[in-house]
Amino acid sequence: MTFSRRDTLALGAGAVAFSFMPFQVSAAADEAIAAFTGGAEVAEGGITLTAPEIAENGNTVPVSVDASGAMSILLLATGNPTPGVATFNFGELAGSQSASTRMRLAGTQDVVAIAKMADGSFARAASTVKVTIGGCGG
Amino acid sequence: MADGVKPRVKAPKKAAAGDVVTLKTLISHKMESGQRKGSDGNLIPRSIINRFTCEFNGKSVIDVTLEAAISTNPYFEFEATVPEAGDFKFTWYDDDGSVYDETKSVAIG
Amino acid sequence: MNFKTMSLISAVALALPTLGMADADDDTLVINEEIEMTTKAAAPAHLDGALGDKVMSGWHFRSDETQAMEMDDFDNPGMLGVEDGEVIWNTVEGSEGKSCASCHGESSEMAGVKATYPKWNDGAEEVRTLQMQVNDCRVNQMGAEAYGYDKGGALPLEALLSSVSRGMPVNVAIDGPAQSTWEQGKDIYYTRFGQLNLSCANCHEDNYGNMIRADHLSQGQVNGFPTYRLKNTKLNGSHSRFKGCIRDTRAATFNPGSPEFVALELYVTSRGNGLSVEGPSVRN
């Protein structure tokens, strides 16, 4: 098999695309999740994570979490140098188990939220946020 | 105390007993992440607000642990149940040991 | 998987992440559920159709999330600058023992002023930006030091004066004694600068609504200045923005406060005559 210049280019580009696609959760994010859950099983669903599909600037990305019946919610940016964003602990006078904030994302990545429910179970939601780079840096 | 740190809170002045109200908070703060390098090439040390709490008449509404990924001028929006007349107390804890707080009274009616 | 199949999949994967944005949107901007903003207006006659039949605020070119941050003063971090401006407004400085408020009263009494700047000053026989006028007051009325351009208290004060004029139409005079400065600004707007050989018009007139890499090009209107940018999380002045644009053409740029940028501010502001004063706006 011979590689033409064009084939090689496409292969390289493909490799770049593939390397981004599975959005591997970093070891640090895994550790943060394990510390939060104590290694317990985490179910999908039961929690809503709202973040833009495309963020105009990674410096200020609006994000909301909502998990009815949660005691606390861990929010992680799995692609950041340090994955922690915030942990929300809801008190007895919380009007809902929901909160919104603004976060920094170092690049396109998966944002993960894990809720610890009152019954000791855990629920997870994830959302991919594409972080765009400005036009000419001005 | 870091320069120019000023908390702001948006809360209703009145509610019916048992109402769920929306609260918004914003504090001016650089939230230096510890990831940036200064002009001398050395890392600028982390200096962030690391905890934010809201209580109503001494009972917890929310207690948030903040990490370096929270944006400059930390913003939170959340909901609280107002069982009676009283005071919301909002407190921000800075890495440098400073504590900033703000109180908002709510009347029933 | 053979090599050709791999290449094909690569090509498909690459083609997928396209951005759906194109033209400016049709959303409506109401601030605090109270101030109705004119974000699209009939193009001023002097443009002679260069921007089609209407001029548009940069707000229309931003994502829903960025747009929402400007719709409530509490959500708009630029309002922190306005609060700082209000403090400065009421602070006595300088040898004369005066604050801005000593002569002008409440900041809200300045509603409408921002809409007419840059503006010809008869006494000084020059076109002045609002920051130049503020410095004139500081030096000659208060006996205080002038602010550096886009520095110190200059942007918070400009943001304060802009905020009290929000919703009022931008209306700068381009004729009479201001005309020659306006012409100079127009020349700069259409002059190609730098190694990239780009004029303001190449991006903001010929290509607004198109994507420049992943960014949505606006008409380059300045009715929303000073503007809080998510990128640097602070208030940005129009002259600093001009400087950033010219620098990015890889040119030696003019400085904030230079006669060239004063002229350019007058000209670019006049391209948005009819749009609401919108500062402090929120942009990416």
Short mmCIF file of C-alpha atoms in Angstrom, two decimals, chain A residues 6-22, chain C residues 6-14:
data_model
loop_
_atom_site.label_atom_id
_atom_site.label_comp_id
_atom_site.label_asym_id
_atom_site.label_seq_id
_atom_site.Cartn_x
_atom_site.Cartn_y
_atom_site.Cartn_z
CA ARG A 6 -3.57 13.49 0.22
CA ASP A 7 -4.23 10.17 1.98
CA THR A 8 -1.69 11.00 4.65
CA LEU A 9 -3.23 14.38 5.24
CA ALA A 10 -6.68 12.87 5.59
CA LEU A 11 -5.39 10.21 7.95
CA GLY A 12 -3.76 12.83 10.13
CA ALA A 13 -6.88 14.93 10.20
CA GLY A 14 -8.96 11.86 10.95
CA ALA A 15 -6.71 10.96 13.84
CA VAL A 16 -7.19 14.45 15.26
CA ALA A 17 -10.96 14.18 14.89
CA PHE A 18 -11.02 10.72 16.47
CA SER A 19 -8.87 11.74 19.37
CA PHE A 20 -11.46 14.36 20.26
CA MET A 21 -14.53 12.25 19.78
CA PRO A 22 -14.69 9.93 22.79
CA MET C 6 -10.27 5.08 7.16
CA SER C 7 -9.72 8.19 5.06
CA LEU C 8 -13.38 8.32 4.12
CA ILE C 9 -14.48 8.12 7.75
CA SER C 10 -11.98 10.83 8.57
CA ALA C 11 -13.47 13.07 5.96
CA VAL C 12 -17.00 12.49 7.24
CA ALA C 13 -15.97 13.07 10.84
CA LEU C 14 -14.31 16.29 9.87
#
